[in-house]
Coordinates of C-alpha atoms in Angstrom, one line a residue:
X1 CA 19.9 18.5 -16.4
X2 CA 21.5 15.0 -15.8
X3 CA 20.9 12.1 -17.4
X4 CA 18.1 9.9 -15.3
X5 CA 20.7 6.8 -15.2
X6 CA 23.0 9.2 -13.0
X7 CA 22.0 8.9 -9.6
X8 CA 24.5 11.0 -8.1
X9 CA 24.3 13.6 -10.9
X10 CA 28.5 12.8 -11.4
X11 CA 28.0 12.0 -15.1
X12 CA 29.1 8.8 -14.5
X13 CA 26.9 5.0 -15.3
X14 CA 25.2 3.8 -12.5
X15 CA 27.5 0.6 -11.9
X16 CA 30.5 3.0 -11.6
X17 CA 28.9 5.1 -9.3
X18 CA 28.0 1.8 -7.3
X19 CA 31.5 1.0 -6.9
X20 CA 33.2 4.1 -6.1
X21 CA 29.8 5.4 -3.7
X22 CA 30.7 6.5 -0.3
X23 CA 28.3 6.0 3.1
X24 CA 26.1 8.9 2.9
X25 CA 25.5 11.1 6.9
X26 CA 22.4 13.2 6.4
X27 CA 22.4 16.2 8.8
X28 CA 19.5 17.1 10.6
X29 CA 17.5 19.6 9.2
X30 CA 14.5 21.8 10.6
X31 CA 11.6 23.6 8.7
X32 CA 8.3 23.1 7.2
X33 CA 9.4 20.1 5.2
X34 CA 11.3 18.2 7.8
X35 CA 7.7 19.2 10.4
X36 CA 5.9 17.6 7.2
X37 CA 7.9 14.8 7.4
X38 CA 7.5 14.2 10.9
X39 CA 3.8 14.4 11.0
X40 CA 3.2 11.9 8.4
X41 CA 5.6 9.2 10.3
X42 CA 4.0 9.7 13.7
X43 CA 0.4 9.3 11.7
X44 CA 1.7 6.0 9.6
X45 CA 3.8 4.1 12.2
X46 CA 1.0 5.3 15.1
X47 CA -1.5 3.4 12.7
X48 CA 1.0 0.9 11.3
X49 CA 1.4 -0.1 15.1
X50 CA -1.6 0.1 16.7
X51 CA -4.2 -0.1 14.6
X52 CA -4.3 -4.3 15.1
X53 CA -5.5 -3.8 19.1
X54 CA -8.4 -1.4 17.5
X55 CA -11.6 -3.5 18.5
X56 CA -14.9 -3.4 16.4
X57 CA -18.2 -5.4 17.3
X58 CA -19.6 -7.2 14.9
X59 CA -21.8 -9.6 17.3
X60 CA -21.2 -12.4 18.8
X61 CA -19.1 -15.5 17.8
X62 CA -17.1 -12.9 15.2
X63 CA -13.9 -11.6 15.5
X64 CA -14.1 -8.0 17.2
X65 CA -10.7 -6.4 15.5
X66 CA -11.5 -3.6 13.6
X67 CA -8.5 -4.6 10.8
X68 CA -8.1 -8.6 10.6
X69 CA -7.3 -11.1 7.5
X70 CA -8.7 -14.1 8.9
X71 CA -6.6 -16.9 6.7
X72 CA -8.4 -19.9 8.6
X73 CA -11.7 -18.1 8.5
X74 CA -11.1 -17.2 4.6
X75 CA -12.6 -13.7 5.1
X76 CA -11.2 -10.1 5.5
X77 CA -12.1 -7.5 7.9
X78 CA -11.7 -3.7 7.5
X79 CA -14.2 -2.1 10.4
X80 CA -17.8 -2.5 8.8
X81 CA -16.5 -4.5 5.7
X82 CA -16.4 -8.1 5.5
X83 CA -14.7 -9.3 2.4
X84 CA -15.3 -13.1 1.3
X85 CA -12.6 -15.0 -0.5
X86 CA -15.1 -14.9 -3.9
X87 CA -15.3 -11.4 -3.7
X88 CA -11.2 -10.5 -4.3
X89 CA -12.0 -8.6 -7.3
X90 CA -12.3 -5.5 -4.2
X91 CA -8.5 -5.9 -4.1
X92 CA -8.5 -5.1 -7.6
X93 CA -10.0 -2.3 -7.4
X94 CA -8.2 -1.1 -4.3
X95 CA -4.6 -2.1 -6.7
X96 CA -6.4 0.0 -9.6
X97 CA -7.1 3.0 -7.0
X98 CA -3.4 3.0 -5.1
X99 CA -1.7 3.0 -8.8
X100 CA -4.1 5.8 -10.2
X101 CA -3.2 7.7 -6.7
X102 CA 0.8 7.1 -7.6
X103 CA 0.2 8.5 -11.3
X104 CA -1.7 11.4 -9.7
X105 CA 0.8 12.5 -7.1
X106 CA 3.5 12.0 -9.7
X107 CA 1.5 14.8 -12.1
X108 CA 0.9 16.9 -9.4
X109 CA 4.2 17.0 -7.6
X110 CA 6.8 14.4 -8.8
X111 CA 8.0 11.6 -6.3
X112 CA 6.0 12.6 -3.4
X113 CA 5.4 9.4 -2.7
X114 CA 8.7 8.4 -2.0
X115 CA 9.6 11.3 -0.2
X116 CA 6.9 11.3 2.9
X117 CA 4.9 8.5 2.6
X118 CA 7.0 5.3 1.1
X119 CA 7.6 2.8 4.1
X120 CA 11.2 2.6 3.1
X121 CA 11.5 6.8 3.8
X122 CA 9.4 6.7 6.6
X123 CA 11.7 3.7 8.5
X124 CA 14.8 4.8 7.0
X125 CA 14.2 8.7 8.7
X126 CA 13.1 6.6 12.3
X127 CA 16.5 4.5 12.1
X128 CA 18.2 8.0 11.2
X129 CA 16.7 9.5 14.1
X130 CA 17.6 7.0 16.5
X131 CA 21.5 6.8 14.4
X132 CA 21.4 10.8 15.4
X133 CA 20.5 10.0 19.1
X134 CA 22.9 7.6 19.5
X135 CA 26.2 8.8 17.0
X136 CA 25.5 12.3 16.8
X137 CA 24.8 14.7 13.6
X138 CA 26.7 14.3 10.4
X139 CA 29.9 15.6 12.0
X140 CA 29.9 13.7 14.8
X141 CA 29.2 10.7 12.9
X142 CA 32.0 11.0 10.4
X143 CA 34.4 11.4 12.6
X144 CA 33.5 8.6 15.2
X145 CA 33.8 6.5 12.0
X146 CA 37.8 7.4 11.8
X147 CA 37.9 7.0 15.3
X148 CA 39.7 3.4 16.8
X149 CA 37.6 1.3 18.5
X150 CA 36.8 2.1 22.1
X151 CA 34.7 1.4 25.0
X152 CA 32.5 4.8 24.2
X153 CA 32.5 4.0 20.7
X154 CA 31.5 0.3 20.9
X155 CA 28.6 1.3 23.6
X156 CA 27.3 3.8 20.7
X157 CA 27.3 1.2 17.9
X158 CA 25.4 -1.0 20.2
X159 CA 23.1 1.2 21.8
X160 CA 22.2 2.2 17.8
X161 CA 21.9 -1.8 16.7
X162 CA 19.7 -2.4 19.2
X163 CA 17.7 0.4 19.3
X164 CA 17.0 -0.8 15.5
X165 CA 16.8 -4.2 15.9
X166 CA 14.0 -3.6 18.6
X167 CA 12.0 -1.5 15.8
X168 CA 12.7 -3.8 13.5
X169 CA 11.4 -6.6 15.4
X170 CA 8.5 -4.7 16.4
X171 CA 7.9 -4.0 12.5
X172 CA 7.7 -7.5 11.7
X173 CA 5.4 -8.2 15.0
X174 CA 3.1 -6.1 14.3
X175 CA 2.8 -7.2 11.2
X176 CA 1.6 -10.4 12.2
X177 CA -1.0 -9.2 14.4
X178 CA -3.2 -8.6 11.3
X179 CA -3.6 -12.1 10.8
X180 CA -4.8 -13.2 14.8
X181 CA -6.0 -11.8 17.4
X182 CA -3.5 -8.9 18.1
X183 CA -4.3 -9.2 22.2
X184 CA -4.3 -13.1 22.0
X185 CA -1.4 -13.4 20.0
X186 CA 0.7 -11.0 21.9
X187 CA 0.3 -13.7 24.5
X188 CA 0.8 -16.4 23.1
X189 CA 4.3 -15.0 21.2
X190 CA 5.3 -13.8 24.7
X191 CA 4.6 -17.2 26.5
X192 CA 6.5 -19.5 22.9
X193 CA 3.2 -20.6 22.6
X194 CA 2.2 -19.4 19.0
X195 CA 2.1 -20.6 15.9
X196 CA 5.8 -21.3 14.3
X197 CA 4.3 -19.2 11.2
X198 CA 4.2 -16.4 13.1
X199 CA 7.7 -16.7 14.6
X200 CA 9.1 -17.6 11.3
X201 CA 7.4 -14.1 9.8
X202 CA 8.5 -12.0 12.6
X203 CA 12.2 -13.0 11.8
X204 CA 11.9 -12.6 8.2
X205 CA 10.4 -9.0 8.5
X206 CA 12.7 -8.2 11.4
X207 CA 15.6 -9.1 9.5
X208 CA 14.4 -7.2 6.5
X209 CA 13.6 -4.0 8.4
X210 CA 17.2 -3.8 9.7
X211 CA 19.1 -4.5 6.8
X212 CA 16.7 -1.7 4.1
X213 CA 16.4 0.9 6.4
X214 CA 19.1 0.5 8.4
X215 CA 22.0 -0.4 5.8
X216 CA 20.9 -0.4 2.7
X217 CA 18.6 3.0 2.7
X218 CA 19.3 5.1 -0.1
X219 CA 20.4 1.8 -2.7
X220 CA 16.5 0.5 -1.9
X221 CA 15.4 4.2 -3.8
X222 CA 18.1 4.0 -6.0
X223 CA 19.0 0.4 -7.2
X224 CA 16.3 -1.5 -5.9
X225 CA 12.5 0.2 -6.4
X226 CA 11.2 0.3 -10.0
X227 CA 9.0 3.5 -8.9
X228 CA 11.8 6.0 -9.9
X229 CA 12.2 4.2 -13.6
X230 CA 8.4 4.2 -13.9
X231 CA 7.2 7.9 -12.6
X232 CA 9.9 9.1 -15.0
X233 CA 8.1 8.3 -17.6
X234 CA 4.9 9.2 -16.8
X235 CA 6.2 12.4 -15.7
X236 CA 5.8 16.0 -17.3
X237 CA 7.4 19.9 -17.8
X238 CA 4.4 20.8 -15.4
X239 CA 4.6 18.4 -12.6
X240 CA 6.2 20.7 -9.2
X241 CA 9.4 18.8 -8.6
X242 CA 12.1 20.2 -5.9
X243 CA 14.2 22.1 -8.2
X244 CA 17.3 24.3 -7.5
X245 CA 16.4 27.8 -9.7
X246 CA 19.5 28.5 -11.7
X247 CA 18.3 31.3 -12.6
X248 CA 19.0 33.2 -9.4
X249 CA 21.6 30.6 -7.9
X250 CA 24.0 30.8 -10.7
X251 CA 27.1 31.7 -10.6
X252 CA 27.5 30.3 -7.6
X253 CA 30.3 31.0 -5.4
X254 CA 31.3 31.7 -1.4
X255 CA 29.7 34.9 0.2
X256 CA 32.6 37.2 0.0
X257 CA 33.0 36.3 -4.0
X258 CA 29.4 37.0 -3.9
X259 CA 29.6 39.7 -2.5
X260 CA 33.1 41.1 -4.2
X261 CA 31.7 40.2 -7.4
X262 CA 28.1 42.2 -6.5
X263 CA 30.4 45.1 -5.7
X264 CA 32.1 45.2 -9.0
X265 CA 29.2 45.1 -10.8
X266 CA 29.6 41.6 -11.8
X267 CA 26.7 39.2 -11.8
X268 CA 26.6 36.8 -8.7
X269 CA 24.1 34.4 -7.7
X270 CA 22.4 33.8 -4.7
X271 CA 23.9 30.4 -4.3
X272 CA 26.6 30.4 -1.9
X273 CA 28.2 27.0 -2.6
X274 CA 27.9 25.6 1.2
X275 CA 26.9 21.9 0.2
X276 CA 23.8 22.3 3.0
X277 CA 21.2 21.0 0.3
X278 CA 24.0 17.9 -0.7
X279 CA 24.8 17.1 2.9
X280 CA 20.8 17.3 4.2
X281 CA 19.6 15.0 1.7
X282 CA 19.1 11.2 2.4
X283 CA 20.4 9.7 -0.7
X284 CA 23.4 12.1 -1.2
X285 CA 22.2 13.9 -4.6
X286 CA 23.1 17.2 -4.7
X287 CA 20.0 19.0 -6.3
X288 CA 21.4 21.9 -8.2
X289 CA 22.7 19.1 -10.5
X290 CA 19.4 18.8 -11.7
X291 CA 16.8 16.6 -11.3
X292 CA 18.1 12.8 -11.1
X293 CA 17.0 9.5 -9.8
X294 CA 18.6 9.5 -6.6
X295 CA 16.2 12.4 -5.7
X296 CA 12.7 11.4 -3.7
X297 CA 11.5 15.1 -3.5
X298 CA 11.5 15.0 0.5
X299 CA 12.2 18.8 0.5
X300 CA 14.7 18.6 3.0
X301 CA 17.4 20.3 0.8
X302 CA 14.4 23.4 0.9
X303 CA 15.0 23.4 4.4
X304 CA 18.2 23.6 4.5
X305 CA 18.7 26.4 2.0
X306 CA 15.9 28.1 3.2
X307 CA 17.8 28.5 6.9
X308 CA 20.9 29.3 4.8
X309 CA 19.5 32.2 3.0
X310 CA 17.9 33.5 6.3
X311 CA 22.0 33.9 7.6
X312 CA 23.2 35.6 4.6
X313 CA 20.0 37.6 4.5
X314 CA 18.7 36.4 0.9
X315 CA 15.2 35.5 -0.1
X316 CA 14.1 31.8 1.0
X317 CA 13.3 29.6 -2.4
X318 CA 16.4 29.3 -3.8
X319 CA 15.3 25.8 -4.0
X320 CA 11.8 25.0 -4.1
X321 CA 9.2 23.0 -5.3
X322 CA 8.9 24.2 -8.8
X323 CA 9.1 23.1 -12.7
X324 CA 12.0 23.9 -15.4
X325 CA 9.5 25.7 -17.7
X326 CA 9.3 28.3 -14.8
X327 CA 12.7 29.0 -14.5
X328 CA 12.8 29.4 -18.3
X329 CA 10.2 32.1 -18.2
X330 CA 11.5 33.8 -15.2
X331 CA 14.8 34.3 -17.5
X332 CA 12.5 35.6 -20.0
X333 CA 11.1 38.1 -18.6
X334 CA 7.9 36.7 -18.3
X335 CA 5.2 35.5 -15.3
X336 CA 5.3 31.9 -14.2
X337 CA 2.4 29.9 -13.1
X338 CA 1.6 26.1 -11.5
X339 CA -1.1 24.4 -13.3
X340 CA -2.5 21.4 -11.1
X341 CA -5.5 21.3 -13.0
X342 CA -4.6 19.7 -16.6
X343 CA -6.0 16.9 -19.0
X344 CA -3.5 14.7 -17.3
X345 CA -4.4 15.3 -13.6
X346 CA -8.4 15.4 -14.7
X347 CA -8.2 11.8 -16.4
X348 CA -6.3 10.4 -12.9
X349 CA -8.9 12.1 -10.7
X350 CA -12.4 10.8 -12.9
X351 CA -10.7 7.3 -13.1
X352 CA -10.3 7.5 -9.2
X353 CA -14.0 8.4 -8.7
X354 CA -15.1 6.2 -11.1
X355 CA -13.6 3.3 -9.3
X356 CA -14.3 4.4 -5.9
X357 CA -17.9 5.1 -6.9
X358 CA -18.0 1.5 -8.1
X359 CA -16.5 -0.3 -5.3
X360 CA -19.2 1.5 -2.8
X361 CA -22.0 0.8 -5.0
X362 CA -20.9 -2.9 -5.0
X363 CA -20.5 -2.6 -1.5
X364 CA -24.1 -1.2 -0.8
X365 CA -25.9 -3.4 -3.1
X366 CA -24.3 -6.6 -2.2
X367 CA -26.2 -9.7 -1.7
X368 CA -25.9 -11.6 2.1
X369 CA -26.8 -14.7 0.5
X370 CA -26.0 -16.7 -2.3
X371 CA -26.2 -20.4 -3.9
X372 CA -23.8 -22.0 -6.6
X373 CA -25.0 -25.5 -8.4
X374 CA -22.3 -27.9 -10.1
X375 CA -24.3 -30.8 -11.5
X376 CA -23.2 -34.1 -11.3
X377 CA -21.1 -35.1 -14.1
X378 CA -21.2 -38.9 -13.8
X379 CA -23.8 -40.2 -14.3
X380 CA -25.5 -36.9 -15.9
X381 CA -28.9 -38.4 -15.6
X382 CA -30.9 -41.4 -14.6
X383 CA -33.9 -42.9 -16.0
X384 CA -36.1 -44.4 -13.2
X385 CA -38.3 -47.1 -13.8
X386 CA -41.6 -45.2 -13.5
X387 CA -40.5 -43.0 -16.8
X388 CA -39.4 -40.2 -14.7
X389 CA -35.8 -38.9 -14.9
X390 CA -33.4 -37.6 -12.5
X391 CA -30.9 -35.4 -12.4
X392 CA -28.3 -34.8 -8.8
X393 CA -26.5 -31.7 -8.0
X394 CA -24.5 -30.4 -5.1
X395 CA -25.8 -26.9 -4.1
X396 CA -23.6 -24.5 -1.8
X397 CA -25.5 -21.9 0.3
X398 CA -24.1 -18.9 1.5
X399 CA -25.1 -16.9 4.5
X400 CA -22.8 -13.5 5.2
X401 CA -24.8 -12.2 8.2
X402 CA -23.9 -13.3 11.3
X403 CA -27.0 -15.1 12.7
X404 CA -29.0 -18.3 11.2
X405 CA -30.9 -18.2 8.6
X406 CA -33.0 -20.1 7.3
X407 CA -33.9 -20.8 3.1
X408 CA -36.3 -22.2 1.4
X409 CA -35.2 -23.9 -2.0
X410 CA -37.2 -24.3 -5.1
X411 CA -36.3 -24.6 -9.1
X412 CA -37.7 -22.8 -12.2
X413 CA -37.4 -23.4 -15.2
X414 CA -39.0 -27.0 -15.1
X415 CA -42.6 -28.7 -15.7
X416 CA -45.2 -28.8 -13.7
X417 CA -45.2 -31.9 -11.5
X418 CA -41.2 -31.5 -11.1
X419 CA -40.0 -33.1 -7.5
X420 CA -37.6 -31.6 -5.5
X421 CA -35.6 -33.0 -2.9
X422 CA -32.3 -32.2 -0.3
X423 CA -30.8 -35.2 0.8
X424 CA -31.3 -35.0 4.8
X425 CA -33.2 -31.8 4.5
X426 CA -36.7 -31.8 5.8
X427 CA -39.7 -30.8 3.6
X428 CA -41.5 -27.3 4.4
X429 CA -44.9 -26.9 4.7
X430 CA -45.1 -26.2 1.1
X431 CA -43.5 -29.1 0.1
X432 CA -40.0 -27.4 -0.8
X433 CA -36.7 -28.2 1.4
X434 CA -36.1 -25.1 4.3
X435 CA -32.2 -25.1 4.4
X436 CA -30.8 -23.9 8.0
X437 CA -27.2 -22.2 7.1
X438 CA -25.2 -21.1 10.5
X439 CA -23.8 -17.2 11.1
X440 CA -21.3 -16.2 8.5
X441 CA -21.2 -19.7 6.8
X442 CA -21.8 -21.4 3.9
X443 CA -23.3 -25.0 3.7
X444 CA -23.5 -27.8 1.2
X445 CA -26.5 -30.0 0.3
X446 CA -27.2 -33.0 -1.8
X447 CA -30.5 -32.0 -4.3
X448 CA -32.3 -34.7 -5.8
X449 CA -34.5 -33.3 -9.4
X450 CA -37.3 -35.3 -11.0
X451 CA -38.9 -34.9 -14.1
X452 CA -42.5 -35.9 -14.6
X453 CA -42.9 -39.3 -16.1
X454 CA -44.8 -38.3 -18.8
X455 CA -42.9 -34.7 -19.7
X456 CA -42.0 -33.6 -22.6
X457 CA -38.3 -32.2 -22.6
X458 CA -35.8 -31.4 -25.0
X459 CA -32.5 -32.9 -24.0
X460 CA -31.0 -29.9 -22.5
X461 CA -33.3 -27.7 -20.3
X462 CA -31.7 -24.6 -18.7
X463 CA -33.1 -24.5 -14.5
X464 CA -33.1 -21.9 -12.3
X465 CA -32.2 -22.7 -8.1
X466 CA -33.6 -20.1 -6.0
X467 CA -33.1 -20.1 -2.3
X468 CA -35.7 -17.5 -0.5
X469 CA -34.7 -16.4 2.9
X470 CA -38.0 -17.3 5.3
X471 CA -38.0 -13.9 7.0
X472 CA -37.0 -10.7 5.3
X473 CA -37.7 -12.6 2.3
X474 CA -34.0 -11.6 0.0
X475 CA -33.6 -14.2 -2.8
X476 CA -30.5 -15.4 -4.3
X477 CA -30.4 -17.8 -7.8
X478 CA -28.1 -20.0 -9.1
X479 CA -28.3 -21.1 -12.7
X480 CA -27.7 -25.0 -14.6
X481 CA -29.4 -27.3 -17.0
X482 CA -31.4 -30.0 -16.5
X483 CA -30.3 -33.3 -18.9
X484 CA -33.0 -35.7 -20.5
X485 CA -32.6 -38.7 -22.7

């Protein structure tokens, strides 16, 4: 096996092999991995794409996309889920849950991640596809290279940079649309009427679309992404990784030395040194090397020994998703066997519940209202000439349904004979202030506390604000201290 700081499994130190790498021409390759492949980028760019023009109602005077971040209305949208800017610790959990997910396809089956669902790989196979379309396969493509400049080869080149650039600058539009109204910003981007933000973004992404997965490709797996450094690590001899079995490949040689070698009793392996696996695979490691960094287990060197054996008439699985300790035991004599299930995946899998379970339960038992106090801080009190003493505070309601509500305010925690009162806020009929807060809002009021005149306090008294909605009745309570002399 090579060392993990040998991308191209050459022997030789990463900056050297920088230096002296060559462009890489994947050829096209067909069979269940490549059909995996394809499946999964038609699922993620279709929703990548489309998913901003997706409408959701959520009544009136809201937005009606199903997937918005609303930066001037400081809330996030996901369908039925409406996340306020106090409630961020949900991204946490969602961070928590995509890196347990990373560590649990890692156990399970390597750097599957990288190979089928990283947005590098899945941009980096479109721009090959539409590179294939428009140079040729591998062939075809290295020798246009030598070729001199001509008309045919300059109307290639820029049928393929555009073709890219258009994706590209469809990558970084759509992107956008998460943040506005997809419909009504399509409009206004069409007509130069939108917001130089959004211009300024589109380039940035467009640019950065073209230049990773159209130039750079297999350096951003390689060079770039940390992921390979860190899932080597956490790692293990039972995780399935694509793996070229030695056992029945080696020695490897041409068909007829196979075969002359088979026929003078000599052993021969099934291997038949054609380079299919080296030249099908998108960052150019050749795979019976050994495992090395440069390899994203996309299984396309599977495919392409797979069709290989089927023409020379030998069993398919010469490479395969599979785990050293297996070939070890095949050489032994003994039976193999895949264990998913293992302390490892079991502790990924209960920490993923756990925090799913958590998030929903927060999400189902979530208050629609709320208050926060900050009490005045200068001055902390005032003595009134009657005896009494006051203290001020500026209270924030919070309403997260979208129609008005209505709450009435009143304070615990204090004597009998306390006064309440909201600057500019009417009385109710039972002498406490009825707070209107608007659909999906939040609203700040000036409240005014009095102590009796003849009360008691110590110096610090810890109060209670409770805002009671008039009609379903749902409470909310906001905590503070009251300051005497």
């Amino acid at each position: 096996m090579r060392a993990e700081t040998d991308p191209s499994g050459s022997g030789a130190h990463p900056d050297e092999w920088f230096a002296s790498a060559k462009k890489i021409y994947p050829m096209a390759v067909h069979g269940t991995f490549r059909k995996i492949k394809w499946a999964v980028l038609f699922a993620t760019l279709g929703i990548y794409y489309f998913l901003p023009f997706v409408r959701w109602d959520r009544g009136p005077d809201a937005p009606d996309q199903a997937v918005l971040v609303d930066m001037a209305g400081r809330r996030a949208y996901f369908f039925f889920i409406e996340i306020w800017p106090q409630e961020v610790y949900y991204l946490t959990g969602l961070l928590i849950l995509a890196a347990m997910g990373l560590f649990l396809m890692n156990a399970v089956a390597g750097r599957v991640w990288c190979g089928y669902l990283c947005p590098q790989t899945v941009w980096t196979d479109l721009f090959l596809w539409v590179e294939r379309h428009t140079e040729g396969d591998r062939r075809d493509r290295i020798r246009l290279e030598k070729q001199p400049w001509t008309l045919k080869k300059i109307g290639q080149k820029i049928s393929k940079h555009t073709l890219w650039l258009m994706i590209a600058w469809w990558t970084g539009g759509a992107w956008v649309l998460y943040f506005a109204d997809a419909p009504t910003l399509v409009m206004d981007l069409a007509t130069g009427q939108a917001a130089f933000a959004a211009y300024l973004w589109i380039g940035i992404l467009t640019f950065t679309t073209y230049a990773l997965a159209g130039h750079m490709r297999e350096q951003v797996c390689i060079f770039l992404c940390p992921w390979p450094r860190i899932q080597a690590a956490l790692t293990d001899e039972e995780a399935l990784n694509v793996t070229y079995r030695y056992d029945r490949g080696e020695p490897r040689g041409s068909l007829k030395q196979n075969l002359k070698r088979e026929a003078e009793g000599l052993p021969a392996g099934d291997c038949v040194d054609c380079h299919q696996c080296f030249h099908a695979c998108p960052t150019g490691v050749d795979i019976r090397n050994g495992t090395q960094l440069g390899c994203i287990q996309c299984g396309l060197c599977i495919d392409a020994c797979d069709d290989v054996m089927d023409k020379v008439g030998k069993p398919r699985g010469l490479i395969a998703y599979d785990t050293d300790e297996n070939i070890k035991r095949r050489m032994e004599g003994k039976e193999t066997f895949v264990r998913i299930v293992r302390p490892r995946t079991v502790i990924y899998v209960a920490v993923i519940l756990l925090i799913t379970g958590i998030m929903a339960y927060a999400l189902a038992t979530r208050e629609l209202e709320g208050v926060s106090v900050l009490h005045d801080r200068n001055p902390i009190y005032v003595e009134l000439s009657d005896g009494a003493v006051r203290n001020g505070y500026t209270i924030r309601l919070l309403n997260k349904r979208q129609v008005q509500r209505d709450f009435i305010l009143s304070v615990e925690g204090m004597p009998e004979g306390t006064r309440l009162e909201a600057v500019g806020i009417n009385q109710g009929v039972s002498g406490r202030p009825v707070i209107g807060v608007g659909p999906d809002t939040t609203r700040e009021v000036r409240v005014l506390v009095f102590s009796p005149a003849d009360a008691e306090m110590p110096k610090t008294t810890p109060i209670t604000f409770r805002i009671t909605e008039t009609v379903m009745g749902e409470v909310a309570t906001g905590t503070d201290f009251f300051k005497a002399p």
